Short mmCIF file of C-alpha atoms in Angstrom, two decimals:
data_model
loop_
_atom_site.label_atom_id
_atom_site.label_comp_id
_atom_site.label_asym_id
_atom_site.label_seq_id
_atom_site.Cartn_x
_atom_site.Cartn_y
_atom_site.Cartn_z
CA MET A 777 178.09 66.90 -12.08
CA ASP A 778 177.01 68.91 -15.43
CA LYS A 779 177.02 67.01 -18.74
CA THR A 780 180.42 68.37 -19.58
CA ASN A 781 182.19 67.32 -16.35
CA ASN A 782 180.40 63.70 -16.95
CA LEU A 783 181.80 63.38 -20.13
CA GLU A 784 185.24 64.32 -18.98
CA GLN A 785 185.30 61.21 -16.99
CA HIS A 786 184.36 58.88 -19.62
CA ILE A 787 186.91 55.91 -19.64
CA LEU A 788 188.44 54.70 -23.06
CA LYS A 789 191.03 51.51 -22.45
CA ILE A 790 194.15 53.16 -24.09
CA SER A 791 197.02 51.13 -24.97
CA GLU A 792 199.59 53.94 -25.99
CA LEU A 793 199.52 57.66 -26.48
CA PHE A 794 202.30 59.25 -28.22
CA TYR A 795 203.13 62.27 -30.48
CA SER A 796 204.71 61.95 -33.59
CA LEU A 797 204.60 62.40 -37.29
CA GLN A 798 202.16 60.57 -39.61
CA GLY A 799 204.10 57.93 -41.53
CA GLU A 800 201.86 56.81 -44.23
CA GLY A 801 199.28 58.06 -46.98
CA ALA A 802 198.19 61.75 -47.78
CA ARG A 803 199.03 63.06 -44.30
CA ALA A 804 202.71 61.63 -44.20
CA GLY A 805 204.98 64.05 -42.43
CA THR A 806 201.96 65.62 -40.33
CA PRO A 807 202.57 65.87 -36.52
CA THR A 808 199.69 64.11 -34.75
CA PHE A 809 198.86 63.06 -31.09
CA PHE A 810 198.38 59.28 -31.56
CA ILE A 811 195.86 57.64 -29.33
CA ARG A 812 195.91 53.84 -29.81
CA THR A 813 193.14 52.23 -28.18
CA SER A 814 193.35 48.61 -26.75
CA GLY A 815 191.66 45.81 -28.45
CA CYS A 816 190.94 44.83 -31.82
CA SER A 817 187.62 43.24 -33.11
CA THR A 818 189.20 42.06 -36.48
CA LYS A 819 192.28 40.55 -34.95
CA HIS A 820 190.67 36.60 -35.83
CA ALA A 821 190.27 37.88 -39.70
CA CYS A 822 193.94 39.16 -39.85
CA TYR A 823 195.56 35.76 -38.17
CA ALA A 824 193.18 33.60 -40.71
CA SER A 825 194.49 35.55 -43.55
CA GLY A 826 198.00 35.37 -42.67
CA VAL A 827 198.69 39.10 -41.74
CA VAL A 828 200.91 39.66 -38.84
CA CYS A 829 199.93 42.94 -36.93
CA ASP A 830 203.04 45.30 -36.20
CA THR A 831 201.33 47.03 -33.46
CA GLU A 832 200.63 45.62 -29.53
CA PHE A 833 197.47 46.56 -28.78
CA THR A 834 196.25 44.20 -26.47
CA SER A 835 197.61 45.52 -23.04
CA GLY A 836 196.19 48.99 -21.99
CA GLU A 837 195.14 50.92 -19.28
CA ASN A 838 191.79 52.85 -18.64
CA MET A 839 191.81 56.54 -19.02
CA THR A 840 189.29 59.14 -18.87
CA LEU A 841 188.84 61.87 -21.75
CA LYS A 842 189.95 64.46 -18.82
CA GLU A 843 193.31 62.79 -18.34
CA ILE A 844 193.83 62.27 -22.08
CA LYS A 845 193.16 65.72 -22.80
CA LYS A 846 195.60 66.61 -20.02
CA TRP A 847 198.34 64.49 -21.26
CA ILE A 848 198.01 66.36 -24.58
CA GLU A 849 198.32 69.93 -23.36
CA LYS A 850 201.60 68.93 -21.39
CA THR A 851 203.05 67.48 -24.49
CA ASN A 852 202.62 70.32 -27.07
CA ILE A 853 199.97 72.68 -26.67
CA PHE A 854 200.18 74.07 -30.43
CA CYS A 855 199.50 70.80 -31.91
CA LYS A 856 195.55 70.37 -32.92
CA GLU A 857 195.52 67.03 -34.61
CA ILE A 858 194.57 63.79 -33.13
CA THR A 859 194.81 60.25 -35.03
CA TRP A 860 193.01 57.63 -33.30
CA THR A 861 194.37 54.01 -34.26
CA GLY A 862 194.31 50.78 -32.90
CA GLY A 863 193.79 48.24 -32.41
CA GLU A 864 190.29 48.89 -33.71
CA PRO A 865 189.47 52.54 -32.39
CA ALA A 866 185.71 51.95 -33.68
CA ASP A 867 185.21 49.01 -31.04
CA GLN A 868 185.27 52.26 -28.36
CA LEU A 869 184.85 55.50 -29.93
CA THR A 870 181.30 57.28 -29.69
CA ASN A 871 179.68 60.32 -31.09
CA GLU A 872 180.21 62.21 -27.77
CA VAL A 873 183.87 61.45 -27.39
CA ILE A 874 184.53 62.70 -30.88
CA LYS A 875 182.53 65.94 -30.31
CA TYR A 876 184.55 66.36 -26.64
CA PHE A 877 187.42 66.81 -28.48
CA LYS A 878 186.01 68.62 -31.46
CA ASP A 879 184.96 71.05 -29.02
CA TYR A 880 188.12 71.78 -27.92
CA GLY A 881 189.34 72.54 -31.62
CA PHE A 882 191.15 69.13 -32.71
CA TYR A 883 191.09 67.75 -36.19
CA GLN A 884 190.68 64.27 -35.77
CA CYS A 885 191.35 61.23 -38.09
CA ILE A 886 190.97 57.49 -37.76
CA GLU A 887 192.57 54.49 -38.98
CA THR A 888 190.09 51.91 -39.17
CA SER A 889 189.46 48.34 -40.38
CA GLY A 890 186.12 49.04 -41.71
CA LEU A 891 184.66 46.38 -39.48
CA LYS A 892 182.07 48.91 -38.01
CA PRO A 893 180.84 52.49 -38.69
CA ILE A 894 182.57 55.54 -37.28
CA PRO A 895 181.55 57.95 -34.83
CA LYS A 896 180.23 61.39 -36.53
CA GLY A 897 182.49 64.47 -36.33
CA ILE A 898 185.50 62.33 -37.93
CA ASP A 899 187.42 64.86 -40.17
CA PHE A 900 189.74 62.39 -42.09
CA ILE A 901 188.71 58.37 -42.43
CA CYS A 902 191.66 55.89 -43.19
CA VAL A 903 190.03 52.54 -44.11
CA SER A 904 192.77 50.05 -44.16
CA PRO A 905 190.34 47.20 -44.95
CA LYS A 906 190.90 43.72 -43.05
CA VAL A 907 187.29 42.36 -43.69
CA ALA A 908 185.44 41.61 -46.65
CA GLU A 909 184.66 44.30 -49.31
CA HIS A 910 180.70 43.79 -48.75
CA VAL A 911 181.18 44.48 -45.16
CA VAL A 912 183.11 47.88 -45.59
CA LYS A 913 180.50 48.95 -48.09
CA LYS A 914 177.84 48.34 -45.38
CA ASN A 915 179.58 51.06 -43.15
CA PHE A 916 180.93 53.58 -45.83
CA LYS A 917 180.43 54.92 -49.09
CA HIS A 918 182.94 57.30 -49.33
CA VAL A 919 186.38 58.01 -47.30
CA GLU A 920 189.34 60.05 -47.67
CA GLU A 921 191.75 56.97 -47.91
CA LEU A 922 191.97 53.61 -48.60
CA ARG A 923 194.91 51.82 -47.73
CA TYR A 924 195.46 48.06 -48.59
CA VAL A 925 198.50 45.97 -47.33
CA ARG A 926 199.74 43.72 -49.81
CA HIS A 927 202.25 40.68 -50.01
CA SER A 928 204.28 39.51 -52.69
CA GLY A 929 201.69 37.76 -55.07
CA GLN A 930 198.38 39.46 -54.00
CA PHE A 931 196.42 41.16 -56.41
CA ILE A 932 195.13 44.88 -56.71
CA PRO A 933 192.40 45.63 -54.86
CA GLU A 934 189.05 45.89 -56.01
CA PRO A 935 187.28 48.18 -53.56
CA LYS A 936 183.24 48.69 -53.40
CA ILE A 937 183.29 52.01 -52.09
CA THR A 938 185.26 55.33 -53.61
CA ALA A 939 187.75 57.56 -51.79
CA ASP A 940 190.00 60.54 -52.39
CA HIS A 941 193.30 58.61 -52.32
CA TYR A 942 194.06 54.84 -53.05
CA TRP A 943 197.05 53.25 -51.66
CA ILE A 944 199.15 50.32 -51.65
CA SER A 945 201.30 49.47 -48.69
CA PRO A 946 204.01 46.62 -48.81
CA HIS A 947 203.65 44.53 -45.54
CA SER A 948 206.61 44.92 -43.39
CA ASP A 949 208.67 42.53 -41.46
CA GLY A 950 208.44 44.28 -38.08
CA TYR A 951 210.36 47.23 -38.74
CA ILE A 952 212.00 46.24 -41.62
CA ILE A 953 210.40 47.02 -45.06
CA ASN A 954 210.24 43.84 -46.83
CA LYS A 955 212.03 44.38 -50.24
CA LYS A 956 210.05 41.71 -52.14
CA ASN A 957 206.82 42.92 -50.79
CA LEU A 958 207.72 46.49 -51.52
CA LYS A 959 208.84 45.47 -55.52
CA HIS A 960 205.47 43.79 -55.73
CA CYS A 961 203.40 46.89 -54.73
CA ILE A 962 205.61 49.20 -57.02
CA ASN A 963 204.79 47.08 -59.68
CA LEU A 964 200.89 47.25 -58.80
CA CYS A 965 200.86 50.83 -58.98
CA LEU A 966 202.96 50.72 -62.16
CA LYS A 967 200.29 48.75 -63.80
CA ASN A 968 197.41 50.38 -62.29
CA PRO A 969 198.24 54.33 -61.86
CA LYS A 970 195.11 54.99 -59.81
CA TRP A 971 197.02 53.56 -56.92
CA LYS A 972 199.95 55.03 -55.22
CA LEU A 973 202.47 53.68 -53.35
CA SER A 974 202.44 54.18 -49.33
CA VAL A 975 205.28 53.12 -47.29
CA GLN A 976 205.68 53.08 -43.56
CA ASN A 977 207.92 56.12 -43.43
CA HIS A 978 207.90 56.30 -39.73
CA LYS A 979 209.90 53.23 -39.82
CA LEU A 980 212.49 54.46 -42.15
CA TRP A 981 212.66 57.76 -39.86
CA ASN A 982 213.18 55.59 -37.01
CA VAL A 983 210.50 57.57 -34.96
CA LEU A 984 207.30 56.01 -33.31
#
């Protein structure tokens, strides 16, 4: 078995695969294949800080890269964008996995907590920090997006890395945008114009 065939049999634990529109940040409205990996190494930090995750990432099934690629091809042969999300995709992704999809022409984005460095070859990095700023700084210098979730009463972030886009997103109550949190985030942006408001548009659009 050659190297390509070996890589095709590489297994990831996947919580969910779906094709939809990106709902947040600079790429909002962009069709993309979402590959949600199972498991999250930062879940304890979130729970300790009172953040309730709005995605189910604990269950999942093992899938080979070949199986994932076949699902993508059956779903839409024209879209060439993948968004790795979670959970925490950096727990499972490797340079080889990213290269596998890169070799088939896919533009790849990642949504990560900042806890771990990410593989080479990712085209668009969104860090939504769930860990201390010094940890994020250890793993990144500059990213395309920084996206912070904020409750009412929380201060404006003070990131230690730079980004092309700086976003503030109100914490939601499940699929309901919390109006108090939204108003607070709007005021944060108005007072700190480097920051832009990002709401979870997919919840308003009623898509995955």
